[in-house]
Coordinates of C-alpha atoms and ligand atoms in Angstrom, one line a residue:
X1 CA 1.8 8.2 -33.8
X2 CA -0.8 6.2 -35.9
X3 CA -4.4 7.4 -36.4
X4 CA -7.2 4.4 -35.2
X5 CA -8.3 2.6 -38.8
X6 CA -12.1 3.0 -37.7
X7 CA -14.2 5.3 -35.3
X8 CA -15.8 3.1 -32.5
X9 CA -19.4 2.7 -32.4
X10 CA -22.2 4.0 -30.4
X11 CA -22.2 0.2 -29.0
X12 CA -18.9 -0.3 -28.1
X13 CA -18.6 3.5 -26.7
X14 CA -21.7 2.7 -24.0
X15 CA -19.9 -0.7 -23.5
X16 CA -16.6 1.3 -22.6
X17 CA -19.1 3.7 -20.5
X18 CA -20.6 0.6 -18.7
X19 CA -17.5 -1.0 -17.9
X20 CA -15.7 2.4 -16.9
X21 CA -18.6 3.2 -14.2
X22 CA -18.7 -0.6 -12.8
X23 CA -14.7 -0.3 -12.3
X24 CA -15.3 3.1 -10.5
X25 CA -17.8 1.7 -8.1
X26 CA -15.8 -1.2 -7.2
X27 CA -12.6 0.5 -6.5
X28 CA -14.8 3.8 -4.4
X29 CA -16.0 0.0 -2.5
X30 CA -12.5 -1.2 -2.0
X31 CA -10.6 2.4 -1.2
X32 CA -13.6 2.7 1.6
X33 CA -13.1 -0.7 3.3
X34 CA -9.3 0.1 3.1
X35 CA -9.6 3.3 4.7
X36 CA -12.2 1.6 7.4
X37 CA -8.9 -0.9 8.2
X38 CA -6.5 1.5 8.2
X39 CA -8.1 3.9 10.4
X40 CA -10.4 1.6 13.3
X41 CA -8.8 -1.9 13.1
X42 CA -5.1 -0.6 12.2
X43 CA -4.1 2.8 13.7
X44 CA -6.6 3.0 16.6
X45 CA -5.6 -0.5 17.7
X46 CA -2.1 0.4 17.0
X47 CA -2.5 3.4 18.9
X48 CA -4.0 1.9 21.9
X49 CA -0.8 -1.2 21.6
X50 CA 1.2 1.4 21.7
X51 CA 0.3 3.6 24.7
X52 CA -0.1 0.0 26.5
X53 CA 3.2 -0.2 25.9
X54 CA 4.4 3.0 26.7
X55 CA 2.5 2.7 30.1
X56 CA 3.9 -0.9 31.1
X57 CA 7.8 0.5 29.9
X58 CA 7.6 -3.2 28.0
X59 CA 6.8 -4.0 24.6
X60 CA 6.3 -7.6 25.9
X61 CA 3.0 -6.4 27.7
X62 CA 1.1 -6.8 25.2
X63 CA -0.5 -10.0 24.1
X64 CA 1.7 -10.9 21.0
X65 CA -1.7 -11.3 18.8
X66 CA -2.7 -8.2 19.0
X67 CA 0.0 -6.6 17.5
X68 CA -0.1 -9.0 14.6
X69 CA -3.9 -7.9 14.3
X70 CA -2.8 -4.8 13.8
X71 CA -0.1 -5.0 11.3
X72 CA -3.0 -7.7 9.6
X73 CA -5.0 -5.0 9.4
X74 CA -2.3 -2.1 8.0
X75 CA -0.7 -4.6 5.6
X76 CA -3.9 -6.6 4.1
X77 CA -6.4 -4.8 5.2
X78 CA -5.9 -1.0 4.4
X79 CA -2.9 -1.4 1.7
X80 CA -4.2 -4.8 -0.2
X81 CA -7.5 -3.3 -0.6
X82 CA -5.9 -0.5 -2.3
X83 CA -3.5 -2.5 -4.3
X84 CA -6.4 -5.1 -5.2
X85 CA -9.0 -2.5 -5.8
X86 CA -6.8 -0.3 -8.4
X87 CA -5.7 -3.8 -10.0
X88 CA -9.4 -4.2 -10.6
X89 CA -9.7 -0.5 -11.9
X90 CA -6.7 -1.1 -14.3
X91 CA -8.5 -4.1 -16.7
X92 CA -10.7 -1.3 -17.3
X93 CA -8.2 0.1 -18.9
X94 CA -6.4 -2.6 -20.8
X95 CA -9.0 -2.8 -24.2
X96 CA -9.1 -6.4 -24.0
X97 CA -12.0 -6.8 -25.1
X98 CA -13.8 -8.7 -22.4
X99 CA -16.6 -7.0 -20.1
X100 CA -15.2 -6.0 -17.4
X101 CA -15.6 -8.6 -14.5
X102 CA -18.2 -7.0 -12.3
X103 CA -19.5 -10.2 -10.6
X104 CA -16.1 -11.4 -9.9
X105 CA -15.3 -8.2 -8.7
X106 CA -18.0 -8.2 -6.1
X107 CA -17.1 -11.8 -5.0
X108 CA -13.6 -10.6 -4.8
X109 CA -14.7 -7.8 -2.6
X110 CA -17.1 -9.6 -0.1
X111 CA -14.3 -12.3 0.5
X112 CA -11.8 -10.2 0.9
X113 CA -12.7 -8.1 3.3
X114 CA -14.8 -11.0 5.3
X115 CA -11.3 -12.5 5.4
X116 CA -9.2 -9.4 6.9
X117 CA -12.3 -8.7 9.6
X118 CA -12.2 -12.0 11.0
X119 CA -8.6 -12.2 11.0
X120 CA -8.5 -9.2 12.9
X121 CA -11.7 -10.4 15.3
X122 CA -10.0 -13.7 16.0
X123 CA -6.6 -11.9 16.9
X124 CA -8.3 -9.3 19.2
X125 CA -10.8 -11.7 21.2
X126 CA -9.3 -15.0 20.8
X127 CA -12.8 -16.1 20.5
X128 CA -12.8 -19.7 18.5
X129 CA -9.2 -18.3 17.4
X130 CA -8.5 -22.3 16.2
X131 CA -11.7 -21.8 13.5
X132 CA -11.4 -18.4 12.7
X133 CA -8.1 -17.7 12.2
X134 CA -7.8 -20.4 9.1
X135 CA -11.3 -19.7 7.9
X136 CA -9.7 -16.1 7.7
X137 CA -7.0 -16.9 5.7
X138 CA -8.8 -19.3 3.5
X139 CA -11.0 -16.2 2.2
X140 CA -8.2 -14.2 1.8
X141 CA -6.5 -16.8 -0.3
X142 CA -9.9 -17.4 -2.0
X143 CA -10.7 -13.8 -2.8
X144 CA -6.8 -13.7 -4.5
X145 CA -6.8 -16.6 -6.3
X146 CA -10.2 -15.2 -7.8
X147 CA -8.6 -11.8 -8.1
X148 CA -5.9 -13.2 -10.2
X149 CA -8.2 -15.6 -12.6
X150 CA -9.6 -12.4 -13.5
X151 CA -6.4 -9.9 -13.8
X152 CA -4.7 -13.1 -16.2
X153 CA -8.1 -13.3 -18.5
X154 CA -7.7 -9.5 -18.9
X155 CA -4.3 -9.1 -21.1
X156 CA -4.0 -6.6 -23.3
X157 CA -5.0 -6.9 -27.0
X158 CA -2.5 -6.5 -29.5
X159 CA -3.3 -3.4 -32.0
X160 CA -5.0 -4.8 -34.6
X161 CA -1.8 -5.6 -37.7
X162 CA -1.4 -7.7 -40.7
X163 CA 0.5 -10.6 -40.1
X164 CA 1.5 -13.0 -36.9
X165 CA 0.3 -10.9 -34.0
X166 CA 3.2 -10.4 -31.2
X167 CA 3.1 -10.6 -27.9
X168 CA 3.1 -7.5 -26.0
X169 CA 6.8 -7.5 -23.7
X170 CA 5.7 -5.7 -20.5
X171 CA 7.5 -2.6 -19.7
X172 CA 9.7 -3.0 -16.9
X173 CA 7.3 -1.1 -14.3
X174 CA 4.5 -3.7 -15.3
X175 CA 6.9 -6.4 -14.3
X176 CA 7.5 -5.2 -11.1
X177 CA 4.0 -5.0 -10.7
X178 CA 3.3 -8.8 -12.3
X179 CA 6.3 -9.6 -9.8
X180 CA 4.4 -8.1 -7.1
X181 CA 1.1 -9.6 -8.0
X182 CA 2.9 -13.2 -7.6
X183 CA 4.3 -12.6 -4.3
X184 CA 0.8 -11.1 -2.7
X185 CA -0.4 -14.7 -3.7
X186 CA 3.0 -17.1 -2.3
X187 CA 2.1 -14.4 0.8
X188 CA -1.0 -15.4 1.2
X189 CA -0.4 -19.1 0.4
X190 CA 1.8 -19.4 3.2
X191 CA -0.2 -17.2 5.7
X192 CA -2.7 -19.7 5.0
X193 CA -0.3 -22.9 5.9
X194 CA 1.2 -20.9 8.9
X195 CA -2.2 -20.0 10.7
X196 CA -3.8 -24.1 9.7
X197 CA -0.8 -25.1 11.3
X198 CA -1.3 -22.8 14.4
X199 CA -5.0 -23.5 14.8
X200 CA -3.8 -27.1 15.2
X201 CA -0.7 -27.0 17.4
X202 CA -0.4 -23.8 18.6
X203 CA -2.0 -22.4 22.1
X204 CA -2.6 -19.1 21.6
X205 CA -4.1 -17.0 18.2
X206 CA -0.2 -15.5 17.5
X207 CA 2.4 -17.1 15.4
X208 CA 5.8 -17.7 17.1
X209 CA 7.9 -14.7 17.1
X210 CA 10.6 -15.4 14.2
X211 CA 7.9 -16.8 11.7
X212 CA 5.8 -13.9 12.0
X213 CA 8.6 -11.6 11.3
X214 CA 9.6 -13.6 8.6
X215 CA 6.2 -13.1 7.3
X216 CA 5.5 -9.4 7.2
X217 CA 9.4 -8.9 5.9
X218 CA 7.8 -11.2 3.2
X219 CA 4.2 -8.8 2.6
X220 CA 6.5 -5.4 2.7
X221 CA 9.5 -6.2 0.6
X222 CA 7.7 -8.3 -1.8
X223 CA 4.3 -6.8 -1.8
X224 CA 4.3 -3.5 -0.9
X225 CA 7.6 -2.1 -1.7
X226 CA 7.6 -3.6 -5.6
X227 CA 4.4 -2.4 -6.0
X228 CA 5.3 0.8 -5.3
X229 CA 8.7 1.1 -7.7
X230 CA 6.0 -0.1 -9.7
X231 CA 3.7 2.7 -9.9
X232 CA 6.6 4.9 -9.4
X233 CA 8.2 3.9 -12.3
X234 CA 4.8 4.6 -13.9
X235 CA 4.1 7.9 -12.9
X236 CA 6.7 10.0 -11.4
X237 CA 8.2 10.7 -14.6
X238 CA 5.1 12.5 -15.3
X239 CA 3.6 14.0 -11.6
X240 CA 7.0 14.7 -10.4
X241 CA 8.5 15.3 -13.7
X242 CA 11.2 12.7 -13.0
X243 CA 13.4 11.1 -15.8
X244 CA 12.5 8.2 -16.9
X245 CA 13.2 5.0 -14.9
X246 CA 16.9 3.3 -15.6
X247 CA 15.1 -0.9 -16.3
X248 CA 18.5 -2.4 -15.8
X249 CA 18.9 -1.0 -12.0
X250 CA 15.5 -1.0 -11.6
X251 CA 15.6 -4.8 -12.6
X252 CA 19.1 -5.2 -10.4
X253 CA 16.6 -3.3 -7.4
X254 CA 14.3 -6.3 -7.6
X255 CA 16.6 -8.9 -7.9
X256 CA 18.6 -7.3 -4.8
X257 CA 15.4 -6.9 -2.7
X258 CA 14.3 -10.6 -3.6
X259 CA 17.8 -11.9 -2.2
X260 CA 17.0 -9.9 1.0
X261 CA 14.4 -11.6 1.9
X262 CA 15.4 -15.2 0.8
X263 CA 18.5 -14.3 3.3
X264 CA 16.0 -13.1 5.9
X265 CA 13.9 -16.4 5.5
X266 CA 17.6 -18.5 6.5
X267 CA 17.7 -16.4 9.6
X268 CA 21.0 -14.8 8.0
X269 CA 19.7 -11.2 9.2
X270 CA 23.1 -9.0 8.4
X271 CA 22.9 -10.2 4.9
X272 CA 19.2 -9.5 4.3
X273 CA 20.2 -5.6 6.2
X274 CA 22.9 -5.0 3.9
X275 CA 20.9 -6.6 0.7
X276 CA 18.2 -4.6 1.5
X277 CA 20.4 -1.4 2.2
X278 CA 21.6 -1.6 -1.5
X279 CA 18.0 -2.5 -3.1
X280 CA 17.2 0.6 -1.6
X281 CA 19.9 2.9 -2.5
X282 CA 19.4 1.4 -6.0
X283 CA 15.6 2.2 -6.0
X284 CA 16.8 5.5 -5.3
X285 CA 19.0 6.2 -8.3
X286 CA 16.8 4.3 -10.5
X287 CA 14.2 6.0 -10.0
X288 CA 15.7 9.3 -10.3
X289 CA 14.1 10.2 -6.8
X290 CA 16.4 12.7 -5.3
X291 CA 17.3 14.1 -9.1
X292 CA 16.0 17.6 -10.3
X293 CA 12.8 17.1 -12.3
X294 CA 13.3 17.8 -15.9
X295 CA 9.8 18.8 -16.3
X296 CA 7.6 20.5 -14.3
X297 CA 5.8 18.3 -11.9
X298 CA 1.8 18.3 -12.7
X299 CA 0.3 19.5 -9.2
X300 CA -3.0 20.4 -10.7
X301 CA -5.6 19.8 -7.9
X302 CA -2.9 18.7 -5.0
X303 CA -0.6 20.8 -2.7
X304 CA 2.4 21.7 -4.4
X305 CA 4.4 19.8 -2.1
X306 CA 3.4 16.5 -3.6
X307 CA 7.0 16.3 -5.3
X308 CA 9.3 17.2 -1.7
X309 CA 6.8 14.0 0.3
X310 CA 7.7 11.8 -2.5
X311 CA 11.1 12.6 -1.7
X312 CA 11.1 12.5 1.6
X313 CA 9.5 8.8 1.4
X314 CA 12.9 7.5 -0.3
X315 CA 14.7 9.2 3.1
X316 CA 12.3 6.7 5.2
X317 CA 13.3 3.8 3.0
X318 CA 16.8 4.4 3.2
X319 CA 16.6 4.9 7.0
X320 CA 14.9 2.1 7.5
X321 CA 17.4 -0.5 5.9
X322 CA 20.3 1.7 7.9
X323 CA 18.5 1.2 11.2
X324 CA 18.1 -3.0 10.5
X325 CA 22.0 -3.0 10.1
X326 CA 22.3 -2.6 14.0
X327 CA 19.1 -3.8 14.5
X328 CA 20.8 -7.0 13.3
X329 CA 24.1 -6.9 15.0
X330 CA 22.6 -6.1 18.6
X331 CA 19.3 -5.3 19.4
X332 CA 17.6 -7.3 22.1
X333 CA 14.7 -4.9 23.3
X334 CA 13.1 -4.7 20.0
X335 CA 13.2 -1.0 19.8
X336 CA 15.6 -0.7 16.8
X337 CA 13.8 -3.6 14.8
X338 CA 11.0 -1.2 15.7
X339 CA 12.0 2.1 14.5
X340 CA 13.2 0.3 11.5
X341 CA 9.8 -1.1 10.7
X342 CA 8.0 1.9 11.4
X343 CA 10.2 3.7 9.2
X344 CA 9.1 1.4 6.3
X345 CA 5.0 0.9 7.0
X346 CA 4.9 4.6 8.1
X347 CA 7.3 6.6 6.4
X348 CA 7.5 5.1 3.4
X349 CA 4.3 3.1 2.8
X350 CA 2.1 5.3 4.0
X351 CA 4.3 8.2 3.1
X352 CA 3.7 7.2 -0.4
X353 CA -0.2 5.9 -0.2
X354 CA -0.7 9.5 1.5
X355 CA 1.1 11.5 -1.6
X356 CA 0.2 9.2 -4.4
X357 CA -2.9 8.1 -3.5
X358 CA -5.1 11.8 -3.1
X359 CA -3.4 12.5 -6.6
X360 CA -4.7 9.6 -8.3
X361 CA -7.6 7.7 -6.5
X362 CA -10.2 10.5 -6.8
X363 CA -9.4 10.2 -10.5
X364 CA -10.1 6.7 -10.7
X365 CA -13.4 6.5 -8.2
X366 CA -15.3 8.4 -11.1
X367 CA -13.6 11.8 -12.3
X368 CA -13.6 13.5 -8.8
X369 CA -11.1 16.4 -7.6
X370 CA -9.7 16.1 -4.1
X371 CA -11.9 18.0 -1.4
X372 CA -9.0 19.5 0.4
X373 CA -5.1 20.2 -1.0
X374 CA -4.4 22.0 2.4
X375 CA -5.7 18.8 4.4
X376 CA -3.7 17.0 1.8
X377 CA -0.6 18.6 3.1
X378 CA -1.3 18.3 7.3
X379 CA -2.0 14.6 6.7
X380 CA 1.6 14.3 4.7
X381 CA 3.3 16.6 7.3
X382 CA 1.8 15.3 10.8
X383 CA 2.6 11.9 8.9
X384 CA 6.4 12.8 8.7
X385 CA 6.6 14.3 12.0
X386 CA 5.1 11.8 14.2
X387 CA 7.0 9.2 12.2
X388 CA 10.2 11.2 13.2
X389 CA 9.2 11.3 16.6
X390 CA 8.7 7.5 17.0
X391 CA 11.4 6.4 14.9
X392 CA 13.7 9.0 17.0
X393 CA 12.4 7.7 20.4
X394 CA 11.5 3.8 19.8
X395 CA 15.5 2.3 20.5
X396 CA 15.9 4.9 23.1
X397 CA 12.8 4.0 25.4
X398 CA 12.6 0.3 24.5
X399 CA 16.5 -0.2 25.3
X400 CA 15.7 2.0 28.6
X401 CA 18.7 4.5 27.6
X402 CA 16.1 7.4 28.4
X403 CA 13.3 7.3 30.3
X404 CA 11.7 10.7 29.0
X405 CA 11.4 8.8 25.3
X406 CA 8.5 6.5 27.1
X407 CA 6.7 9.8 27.0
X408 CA 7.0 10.8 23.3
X409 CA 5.9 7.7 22.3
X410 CA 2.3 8.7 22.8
X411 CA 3.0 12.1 21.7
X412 CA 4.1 10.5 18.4
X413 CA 0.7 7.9 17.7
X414 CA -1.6 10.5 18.3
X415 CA -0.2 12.9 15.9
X416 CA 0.2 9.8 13.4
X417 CA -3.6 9.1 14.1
X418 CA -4.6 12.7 13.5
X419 CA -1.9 12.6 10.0
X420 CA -4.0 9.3 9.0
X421 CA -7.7 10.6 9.9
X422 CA -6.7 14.0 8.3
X423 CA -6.1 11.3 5.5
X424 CA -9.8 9.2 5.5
X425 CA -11.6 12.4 5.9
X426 CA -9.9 14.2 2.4
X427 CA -10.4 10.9 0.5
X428 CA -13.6 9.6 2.2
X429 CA -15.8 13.3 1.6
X430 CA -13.7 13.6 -2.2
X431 CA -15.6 10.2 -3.1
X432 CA -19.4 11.1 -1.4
X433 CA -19.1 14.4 -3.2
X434 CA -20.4 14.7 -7.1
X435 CA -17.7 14.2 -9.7
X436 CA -15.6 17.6 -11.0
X437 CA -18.0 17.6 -14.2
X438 CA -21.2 16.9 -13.0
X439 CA -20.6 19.9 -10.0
X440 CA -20.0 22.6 -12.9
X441 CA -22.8 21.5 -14.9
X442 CA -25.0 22.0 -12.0
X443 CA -23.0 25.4 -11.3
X444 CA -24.0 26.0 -15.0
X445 CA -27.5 25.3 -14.6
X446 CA -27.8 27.4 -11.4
X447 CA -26.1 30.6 -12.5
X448 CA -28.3 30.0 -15.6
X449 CA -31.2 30.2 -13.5
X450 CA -30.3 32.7 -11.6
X451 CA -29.5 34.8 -14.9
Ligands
LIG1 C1 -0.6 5.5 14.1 C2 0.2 4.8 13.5 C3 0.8 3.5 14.0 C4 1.1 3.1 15.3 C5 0.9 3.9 16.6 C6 1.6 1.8 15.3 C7 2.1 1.0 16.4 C8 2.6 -0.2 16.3 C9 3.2 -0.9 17.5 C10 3.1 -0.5 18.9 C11 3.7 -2.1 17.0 C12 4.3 -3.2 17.9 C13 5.7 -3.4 17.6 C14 6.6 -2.2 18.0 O1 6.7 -2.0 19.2 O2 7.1 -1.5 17.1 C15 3.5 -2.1 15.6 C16 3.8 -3.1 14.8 C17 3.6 -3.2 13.4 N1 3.0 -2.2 12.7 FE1 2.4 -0.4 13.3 N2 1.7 1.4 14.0 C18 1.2 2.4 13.2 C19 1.1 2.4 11.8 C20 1.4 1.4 11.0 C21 1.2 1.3 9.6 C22 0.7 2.5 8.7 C23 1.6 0.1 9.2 C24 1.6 -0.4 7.7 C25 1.2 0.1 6.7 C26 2.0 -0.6 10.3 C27 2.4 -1.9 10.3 C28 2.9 -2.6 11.4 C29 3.4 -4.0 11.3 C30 3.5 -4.8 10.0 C31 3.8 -4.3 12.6 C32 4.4 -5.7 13.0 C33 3.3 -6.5 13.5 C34 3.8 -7.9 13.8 O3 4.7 -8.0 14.7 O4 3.3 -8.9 13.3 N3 1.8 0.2 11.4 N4 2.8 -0.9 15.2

């Protein structure tokens, strides 16, 4: 460990300040919208699809478009936000030197989420579908091409050192997330082309079928699911008291998981199952996930069960890549491809959004302590068991092998809605209510006066 060579000035310490409190205000206004998508525009609508669906006995009752508005909605919407505000948060962080990017930031912000609300307007109403849809996408491109502008200007500054300065090599969990970074934009470049090409040739506001699955294979094993080895590799050694990440497998992870997809892309569907079976079971051992921790986990200010939901989130990955094994072999009725999916978006993404996210987003949107560890726990465990529920019934009612599993269903989205508001309701009162430090200064002052 090497001292600093000089104390920083009262100049630079208020420009640190400033640029601190403007990346805390934009990530509060990114986690907020998120949690707006994810609870109205994703769950509720996927709610309703879903008891439309359970009512009908037919996933095909349901006009295509509206279930792509709501997976819009989960994927971009509620989990993009997240990923794109925290990105934001992070060049705080990185001492480059520059201030941080406010007015981009803003920009960022308002196009952004312009982009995901009209995408999801478009694919609800169908009103002027053919204009909205690519203006949609357009903004969403726009916002992430600004997005990243701004992350590349931000790189770290080498210490200060005699000599040719190096270049920093990125540790391997900042790769994954550079990785990551890179696919969000191909994602969105070719959501763009897709949804231009469908405003002009297509007649309705859904993409065919095959391309569309294509395309959200393409936003949750190259977006979401890097980007959260990512931050895994980052922090679970240290919240779950993990041992440190092995970068070879984790490496040999990505490589696997980026060969899954390409194979999903040529239709070969076994091959991206079984691809994406091992990328998985390698994440797993990488990671150290279902190891003993070595230290103990840091479960100041969440419910001690933080470490068991992380675990159990790496059981939803790996069922999830077991169920698209027969998914791909024989399943015409959808319900398989189903459970599988859900699996992943529910189980595991927002398994992990739910466990990580109260630990470290009040930190980041301005020093704050989560209002509620016990709610923190309901939201993980309705989470878990509705997940269970719906990933248990789905193949059964959709392939019509039991008729009581039509009935579940329901059961299953409303205790995944409760898990999810249980969710907003922690994080949205955490961030109205005054950070940790400015509560027990006013605690001070009061018991002072009252003394
Ligand atoms: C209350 C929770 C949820 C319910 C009730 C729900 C319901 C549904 C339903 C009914 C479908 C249609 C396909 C099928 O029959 O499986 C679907 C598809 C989908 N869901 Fe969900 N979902 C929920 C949560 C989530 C979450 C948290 C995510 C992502 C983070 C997500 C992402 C998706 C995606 C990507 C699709 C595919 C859309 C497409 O075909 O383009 N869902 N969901």
């Amino acid at each position: 460990m090497s001292y600093p060579e000089r104390l920083p000035s009262a100049a630079e310490d208020s420009a640190r300040i400033r640029n601190e409190r403007a990346g805390q205000r934009l990530i509060t206004a990114f986690v907020l919208s998120g949690l707006f998508f994810m609870l109205l525009p994703g769950t509720f609508l996927g709610v309703w699809n879903l008891i439309g669906i359970s009512q009908a006995h037919a996933a095909t009752a349901l006009p295509q478009s509206w279930l792509q508005a709501h997976g819009q909605a989960q994927l971009f919407g509620w989990v993009g936000s997240f990923i794109i505000g925290i990105g934001f948060y992070s060049l705080t962080r990185m001492r480059s030197g520059r201030t941080f990017p406010a007015r981009a930031g803003w920009a960022v912000w308002a196009l952004w989420t312009c982009g995901i609300t009209l995408r999801w307007l478009a694919g609800v109403t169908g009103w002027k579908w053919r204009m909205l849809l690519p203006s949609a996408a357009m903004l969403e491109l726009a916002a992430f091409l600004l997005f990243y502008a701004s992350v590349r200007h931000h790189r770290p500054q080498p210490q200060a050192q005699p000599g040719p300065k190096p270049e920093p090599k990125p540790e391997p969990w900042m790769r994954l997330i550079i990785a990551s970074t890179i696919a969000f934009l191909v994602t969105l470049a070719i959501n763009c082309i897709l949804l231009v090409r469908l405003a002009l040739t297509g007649d309705s506001p859904a993409l065919p079928h095959v391309l569309d699955q294509q395309l959200v294979t393409l936003a949750v094993w190259g977006i979401l699911v890097p980007t959260i080895w990512g931050f895994n590799a980052r922090w679970l050694p240290v919240f779950a008291g993990l041992e440190k990440p092995d970068s070879r497998q984790l490496f040999a992870t990505y490589l696997l998981s980026v060969a899954g997809i390409v194979a999903s892309f040529l239709n070969r569907l076994p091959v991206a199952g079984a691809l994406l079976l091992f990328a998985a079971l390698l994440s797993i051992r990488a990671l150290h996930v279902w190891d003993r921790s070595i230290h103990p986990p840091k479960l100041l200010n969440v419910h001690r069960s933080f470490p068991l939901f992380i675990r159990i989130a790496y059981g939803w990955l790996l069922l999830s890549s077991l169920l698209a094994l027969p998914a791909a072999a024989f399943d015409r009725t959808g319900g398989l491809w189903g459970a599988s999916r859900h699996a992943l978006t529910v189980g595991f993404v927002a398994g992990m959004v739910f466990a990580i996210g109260q630990r470290v987003l009040p930190a980041f949107c301005g020093m704050r302590v989560l209002w509620s560890v016990r709610l923190m726990f309901w939201s993980l465990a309705l989470l878990s068991g509705g997940c269970l529920l719906r990933v248990a019934s789905e193949p059964l009612a959709y392939a019509h092998l039991w008729p009581f599993a039509w009935k579940i269903l329901p059961v299953s989205a409303v205790m995944e809605l409760t898990a999810v508001s249980l969710f907003a309701v922690n994080l949205g009162v955490t961030l109205c209510r005054p950070p940790a430090h400015l509560r027990r200064e006013t605690n001070l002052v009061s018991l002072g006066g009252a003394a």
